[in-house]
Coordinates of N, CA and C in Angstrom, one line a residue:
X73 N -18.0 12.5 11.4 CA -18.6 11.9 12.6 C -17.6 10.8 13.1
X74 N -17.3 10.4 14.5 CA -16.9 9.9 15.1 C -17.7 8.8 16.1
X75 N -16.9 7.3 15.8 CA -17.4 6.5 17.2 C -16.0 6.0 17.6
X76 N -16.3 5.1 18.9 CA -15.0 4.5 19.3 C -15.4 3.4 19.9
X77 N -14.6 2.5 20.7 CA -14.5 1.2 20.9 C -13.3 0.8 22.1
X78 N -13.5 0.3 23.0 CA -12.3 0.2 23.8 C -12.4 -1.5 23.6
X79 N -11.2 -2.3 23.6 CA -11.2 -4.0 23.4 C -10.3 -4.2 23.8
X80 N -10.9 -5.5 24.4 CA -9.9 -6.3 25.4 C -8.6 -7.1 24.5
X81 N -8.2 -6.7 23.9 CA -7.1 -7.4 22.9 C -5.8 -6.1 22.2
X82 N -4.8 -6.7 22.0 CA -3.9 -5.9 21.4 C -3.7 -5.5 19.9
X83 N -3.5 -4.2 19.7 CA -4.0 -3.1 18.5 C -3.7 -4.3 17.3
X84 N -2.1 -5.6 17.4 CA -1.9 -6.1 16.3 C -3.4 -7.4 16.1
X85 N -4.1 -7.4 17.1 CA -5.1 -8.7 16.7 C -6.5 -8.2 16.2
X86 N -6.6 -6.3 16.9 CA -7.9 -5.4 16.1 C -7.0 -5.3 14.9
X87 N -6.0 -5.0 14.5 CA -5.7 -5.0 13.4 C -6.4 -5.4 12.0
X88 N -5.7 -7.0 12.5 CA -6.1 -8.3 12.1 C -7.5 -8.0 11.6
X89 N -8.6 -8.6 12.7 CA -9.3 -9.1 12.2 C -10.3 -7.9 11.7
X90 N -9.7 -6.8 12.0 CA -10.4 -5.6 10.7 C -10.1 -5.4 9.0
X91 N -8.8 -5.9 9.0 CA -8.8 -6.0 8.1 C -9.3 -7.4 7.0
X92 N -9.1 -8.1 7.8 CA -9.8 -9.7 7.1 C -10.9 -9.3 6.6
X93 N -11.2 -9.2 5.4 CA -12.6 -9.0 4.5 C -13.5 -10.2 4.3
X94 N -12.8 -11.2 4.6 CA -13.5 -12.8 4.9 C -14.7 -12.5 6.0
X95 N -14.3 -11.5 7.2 CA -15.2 -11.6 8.2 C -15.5 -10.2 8.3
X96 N -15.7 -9.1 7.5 CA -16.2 -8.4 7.3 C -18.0 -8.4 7.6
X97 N -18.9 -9.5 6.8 CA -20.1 -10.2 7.0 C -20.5 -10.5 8.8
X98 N -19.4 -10.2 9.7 CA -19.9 -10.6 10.5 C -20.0 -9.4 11.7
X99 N -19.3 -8.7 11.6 CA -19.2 -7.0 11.7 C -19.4 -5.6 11.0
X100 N -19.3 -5.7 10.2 CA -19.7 -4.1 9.0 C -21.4 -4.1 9.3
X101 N -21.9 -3.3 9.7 CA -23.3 -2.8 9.8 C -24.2 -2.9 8.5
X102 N -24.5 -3.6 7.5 CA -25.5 -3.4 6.8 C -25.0 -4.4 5.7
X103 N -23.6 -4.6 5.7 CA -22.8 -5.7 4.6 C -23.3 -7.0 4.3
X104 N -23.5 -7.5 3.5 CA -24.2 -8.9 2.9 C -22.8 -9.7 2.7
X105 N -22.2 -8.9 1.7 CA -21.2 -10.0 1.2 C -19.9 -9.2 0.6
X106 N -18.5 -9.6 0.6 CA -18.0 -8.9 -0.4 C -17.7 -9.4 -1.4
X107 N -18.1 -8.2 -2.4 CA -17.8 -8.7 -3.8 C -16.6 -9.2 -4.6
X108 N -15.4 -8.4 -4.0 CA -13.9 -8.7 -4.9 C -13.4 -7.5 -3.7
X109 N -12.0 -8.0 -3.8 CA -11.0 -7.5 -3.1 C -9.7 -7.3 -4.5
X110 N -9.0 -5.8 -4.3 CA -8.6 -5.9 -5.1 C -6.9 -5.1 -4.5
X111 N -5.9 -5.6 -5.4 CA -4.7 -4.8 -5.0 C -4.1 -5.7 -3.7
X112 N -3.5 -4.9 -3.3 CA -2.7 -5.3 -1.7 C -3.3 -4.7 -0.6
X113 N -4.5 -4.9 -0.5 CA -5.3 -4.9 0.2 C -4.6 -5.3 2.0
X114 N -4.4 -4.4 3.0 CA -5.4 -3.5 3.0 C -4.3 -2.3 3.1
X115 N -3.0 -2.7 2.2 CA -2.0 -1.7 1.9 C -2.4 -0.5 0.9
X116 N -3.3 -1.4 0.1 CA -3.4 -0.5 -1.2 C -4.6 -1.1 -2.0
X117 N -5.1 -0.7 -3.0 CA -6.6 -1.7 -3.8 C -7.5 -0.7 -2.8
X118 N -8.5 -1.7 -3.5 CA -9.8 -1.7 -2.8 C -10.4 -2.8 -2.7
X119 N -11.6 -2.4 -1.9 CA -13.0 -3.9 -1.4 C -13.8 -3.0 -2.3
X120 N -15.2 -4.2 -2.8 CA -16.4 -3.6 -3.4 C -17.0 -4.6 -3.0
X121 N -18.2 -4.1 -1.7 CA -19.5 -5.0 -1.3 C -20.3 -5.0 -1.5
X122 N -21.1 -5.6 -1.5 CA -22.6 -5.0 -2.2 C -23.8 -5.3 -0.4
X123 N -24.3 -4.1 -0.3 CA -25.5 -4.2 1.2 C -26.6 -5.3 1.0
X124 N -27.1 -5.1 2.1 CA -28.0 -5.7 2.8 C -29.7 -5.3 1.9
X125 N -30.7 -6.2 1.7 CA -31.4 -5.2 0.4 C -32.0 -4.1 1.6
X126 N -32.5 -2.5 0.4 CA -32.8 -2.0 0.9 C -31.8 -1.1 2.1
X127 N -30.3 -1.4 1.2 CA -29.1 -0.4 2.0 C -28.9 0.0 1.5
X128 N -27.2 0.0 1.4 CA -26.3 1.2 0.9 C -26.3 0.9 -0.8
X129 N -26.9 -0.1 -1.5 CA -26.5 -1.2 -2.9 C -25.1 -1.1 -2.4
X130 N -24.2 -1.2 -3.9 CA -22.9 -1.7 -3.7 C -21.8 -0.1 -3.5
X131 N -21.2 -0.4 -2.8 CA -20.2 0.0 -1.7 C -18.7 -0.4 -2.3
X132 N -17.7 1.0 -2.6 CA -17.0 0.7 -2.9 C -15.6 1.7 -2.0
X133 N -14.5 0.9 -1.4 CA -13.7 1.5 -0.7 C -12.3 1.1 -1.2
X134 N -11.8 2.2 -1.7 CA -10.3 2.6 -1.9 C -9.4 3.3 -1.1
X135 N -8.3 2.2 -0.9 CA -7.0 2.9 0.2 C -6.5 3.9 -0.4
X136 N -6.1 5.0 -0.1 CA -5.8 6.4 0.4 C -4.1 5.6 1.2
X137 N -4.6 5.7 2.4 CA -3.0 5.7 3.2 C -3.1 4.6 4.0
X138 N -2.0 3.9 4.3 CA -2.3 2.8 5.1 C -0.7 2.8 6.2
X139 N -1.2 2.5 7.4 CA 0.2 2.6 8.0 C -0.3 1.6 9.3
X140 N 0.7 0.4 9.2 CA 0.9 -0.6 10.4 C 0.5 -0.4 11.5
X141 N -0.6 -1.2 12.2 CA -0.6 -0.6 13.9 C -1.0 0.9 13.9
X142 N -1.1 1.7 13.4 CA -1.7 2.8 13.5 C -3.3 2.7 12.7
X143 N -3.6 3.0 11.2 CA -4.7 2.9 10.8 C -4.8 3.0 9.4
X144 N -5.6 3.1 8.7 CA -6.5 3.3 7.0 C -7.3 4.3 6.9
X145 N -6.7 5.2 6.0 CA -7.9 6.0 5.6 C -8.2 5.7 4.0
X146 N -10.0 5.4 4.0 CA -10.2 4.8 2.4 C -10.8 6.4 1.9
X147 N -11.1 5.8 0.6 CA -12.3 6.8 0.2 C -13.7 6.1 -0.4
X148 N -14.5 6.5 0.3 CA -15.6 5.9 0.1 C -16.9 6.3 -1.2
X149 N -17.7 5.4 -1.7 CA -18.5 5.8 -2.4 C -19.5 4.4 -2.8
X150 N -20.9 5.2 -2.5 CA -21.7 4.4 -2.8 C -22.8 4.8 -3.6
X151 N -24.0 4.7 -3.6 CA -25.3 5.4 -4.4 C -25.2 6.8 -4.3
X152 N -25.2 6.8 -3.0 CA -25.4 8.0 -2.4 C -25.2 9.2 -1.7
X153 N -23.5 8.2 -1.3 CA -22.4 9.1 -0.9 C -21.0 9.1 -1.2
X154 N -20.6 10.3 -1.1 CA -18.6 10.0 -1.4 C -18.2 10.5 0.1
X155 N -16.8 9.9 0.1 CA -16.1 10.6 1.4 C -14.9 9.9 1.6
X156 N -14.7 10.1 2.7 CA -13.5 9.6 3.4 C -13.8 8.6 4.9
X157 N -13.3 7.2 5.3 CA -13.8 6.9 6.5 C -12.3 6.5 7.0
X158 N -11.9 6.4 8.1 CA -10.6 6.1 8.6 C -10.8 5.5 10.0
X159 N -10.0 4.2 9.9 CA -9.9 3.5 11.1 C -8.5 3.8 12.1
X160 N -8.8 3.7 13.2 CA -7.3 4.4 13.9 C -7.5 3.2 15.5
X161 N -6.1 3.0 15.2 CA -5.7 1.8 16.5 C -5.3 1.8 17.2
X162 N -5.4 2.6 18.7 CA -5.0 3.3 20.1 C -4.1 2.2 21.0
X163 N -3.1 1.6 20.6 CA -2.8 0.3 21.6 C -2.7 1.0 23.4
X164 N -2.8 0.2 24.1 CA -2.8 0.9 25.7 C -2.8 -0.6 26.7
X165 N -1.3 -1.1 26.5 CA -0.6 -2.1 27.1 C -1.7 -3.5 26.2
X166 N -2.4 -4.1 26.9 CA -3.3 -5.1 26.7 C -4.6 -5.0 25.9
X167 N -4.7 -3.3 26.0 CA -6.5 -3.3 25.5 C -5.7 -2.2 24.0
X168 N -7.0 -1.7 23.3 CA -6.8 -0.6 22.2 C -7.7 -0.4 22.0
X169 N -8.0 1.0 21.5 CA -9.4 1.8 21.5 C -9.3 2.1 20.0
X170 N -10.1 1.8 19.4 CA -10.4 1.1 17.9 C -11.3 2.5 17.7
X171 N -11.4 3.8 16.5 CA -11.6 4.9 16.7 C -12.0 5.3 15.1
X172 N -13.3 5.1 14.8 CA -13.6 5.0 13.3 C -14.5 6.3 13.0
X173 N -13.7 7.1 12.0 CA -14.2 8.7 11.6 C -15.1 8.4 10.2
X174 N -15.9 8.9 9.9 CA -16.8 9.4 8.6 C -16.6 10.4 8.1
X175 N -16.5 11.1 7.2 CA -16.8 12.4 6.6 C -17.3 12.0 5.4
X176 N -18.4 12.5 4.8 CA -19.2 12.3 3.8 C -19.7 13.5 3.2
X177 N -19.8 13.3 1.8 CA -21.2 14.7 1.3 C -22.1 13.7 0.2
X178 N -23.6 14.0 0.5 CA -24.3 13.4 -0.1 C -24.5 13.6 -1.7
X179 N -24.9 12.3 -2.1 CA -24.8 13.3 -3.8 C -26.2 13.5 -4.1
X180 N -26.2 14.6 -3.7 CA -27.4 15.9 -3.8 C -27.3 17.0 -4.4
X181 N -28.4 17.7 -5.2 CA -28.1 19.6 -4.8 C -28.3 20.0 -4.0
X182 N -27.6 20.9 -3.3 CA -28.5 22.2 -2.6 C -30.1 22.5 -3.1
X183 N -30.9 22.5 -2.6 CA -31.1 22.8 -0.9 C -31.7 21.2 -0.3
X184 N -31.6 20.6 -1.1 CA -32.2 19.0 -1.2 C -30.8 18.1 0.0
X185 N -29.6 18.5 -0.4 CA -28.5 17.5 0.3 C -28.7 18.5 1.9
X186 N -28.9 19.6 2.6 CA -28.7 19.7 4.0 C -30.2 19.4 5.0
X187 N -31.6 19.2 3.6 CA -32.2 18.7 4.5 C -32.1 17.3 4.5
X188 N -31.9 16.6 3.7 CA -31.6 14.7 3.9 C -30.5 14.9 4.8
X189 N -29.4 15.7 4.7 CA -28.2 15.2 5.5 C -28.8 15.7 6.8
X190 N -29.5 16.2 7.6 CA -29.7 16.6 8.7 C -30.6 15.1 9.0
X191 N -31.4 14.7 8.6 CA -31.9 13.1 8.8 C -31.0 12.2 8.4
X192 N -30.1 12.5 7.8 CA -28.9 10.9 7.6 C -27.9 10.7 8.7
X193 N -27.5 12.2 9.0 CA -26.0 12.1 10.1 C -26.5 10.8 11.3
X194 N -27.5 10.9 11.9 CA -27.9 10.1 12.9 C -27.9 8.4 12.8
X195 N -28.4 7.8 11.5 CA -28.3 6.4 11.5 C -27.1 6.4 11.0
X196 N -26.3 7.2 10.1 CA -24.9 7.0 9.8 C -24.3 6.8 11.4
X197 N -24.2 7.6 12.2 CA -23.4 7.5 13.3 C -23.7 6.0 14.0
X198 N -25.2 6.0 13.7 CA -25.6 4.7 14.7 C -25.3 3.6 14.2
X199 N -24.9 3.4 12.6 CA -24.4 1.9 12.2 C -22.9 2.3 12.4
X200 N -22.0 3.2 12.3 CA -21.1 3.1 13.0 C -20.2 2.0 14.0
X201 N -21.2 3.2 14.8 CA -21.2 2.5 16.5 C -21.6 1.1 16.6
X202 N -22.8 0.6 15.4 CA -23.2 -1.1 15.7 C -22.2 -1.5 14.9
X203 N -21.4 -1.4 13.8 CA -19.9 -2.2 13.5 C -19.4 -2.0 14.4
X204 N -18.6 -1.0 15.4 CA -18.0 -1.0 16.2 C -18.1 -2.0 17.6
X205 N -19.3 -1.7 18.0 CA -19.8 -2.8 18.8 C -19.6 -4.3 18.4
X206 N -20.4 -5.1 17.2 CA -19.9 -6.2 16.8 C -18.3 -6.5 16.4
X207 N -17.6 -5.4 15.8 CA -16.3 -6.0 16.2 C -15.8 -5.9 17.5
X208 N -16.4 -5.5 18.2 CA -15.2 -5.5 19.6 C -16.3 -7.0 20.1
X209 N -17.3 -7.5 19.6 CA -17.5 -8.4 20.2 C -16.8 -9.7 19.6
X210 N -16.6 -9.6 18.2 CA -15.9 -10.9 17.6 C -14.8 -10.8 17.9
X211 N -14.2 -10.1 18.2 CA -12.8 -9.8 18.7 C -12.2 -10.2 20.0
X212 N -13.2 -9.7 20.8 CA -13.1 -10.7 22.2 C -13.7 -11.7 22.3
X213 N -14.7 -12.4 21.0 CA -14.7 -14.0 21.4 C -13.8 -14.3 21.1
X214 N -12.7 -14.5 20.5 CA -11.2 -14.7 20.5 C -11.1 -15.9 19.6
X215 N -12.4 -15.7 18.2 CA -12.3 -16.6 17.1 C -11.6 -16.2 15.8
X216 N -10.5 -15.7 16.1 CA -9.4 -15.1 15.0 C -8.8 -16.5 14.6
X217 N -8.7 -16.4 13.2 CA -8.1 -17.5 12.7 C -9.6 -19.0 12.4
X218 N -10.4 -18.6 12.6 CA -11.7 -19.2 12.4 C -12.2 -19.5 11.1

């Protein structure tokens, strides 16, 4: 699954303040806190968060590939799901369109994981889009370095 984001700032300041795990809490959809940041982050390592009660519990994401100005792909894993999510950073002169993928499989059996997953794909997509949304709004209040 796919959302996107167009922002009034340039790809090295969405960079930035995506990767800052300090202000993660104020953009990530369901995030309470992070637990530990580990490695060279956000080169390499991982973050482990723990949600919001009544979410994802604790949330753990490990870099995969990381490449400057372009994007991150982690691998994800929580209670309830493994996968892969990747951020990707479109610069286009002054603005950049900030472009965040999911791919997931539930940890279910058959025939139990395609009826939950046919009711999960939808709020997955929609907290998405509300990270997406709150970062493009902390991003344009232009409190980087805050």
């Amino acid at each position: 699954m796919k959302a996107e984001v167009e922002v009034a700032a340039l790809a090295s300041a969405a960079e930035e303040l995506w990767y800052d795990t300090a202000r993660w809490p104020t953009f990530v959809d369901g995030l309470a806190h992070v637990a530990k940041v580990e490695g060279e982050w956000p080169r390499s390592g991982r973050v482990v968060w723990d949600a919001k009660l009544d979410g994802r519990g604790r949330v753990q994401e490990r870099v995969i590939t990381h490449e400057a100005r372009v994007g991150q792909t982690l691998e994800i894993e929580d209670d309830k799901i493994t996968g892969t999510q990747r951020v990707e950073f479109h610069p286009a002169g002054e603005r950049c369109k900030v472009v965040l993928l999911l791919d997931y499989t539930l940890k279910l059996d058959p025939p139990q994981r395609q009826v939950i997953d046919f009711f999960a794909r939808r709020p997955l997509r929609d907290s998405l889009k509300r990270t997406l949304k709150r970062f493009q709004h902390e991003l344009e209040a232009g409190d980087l370095g805050a």
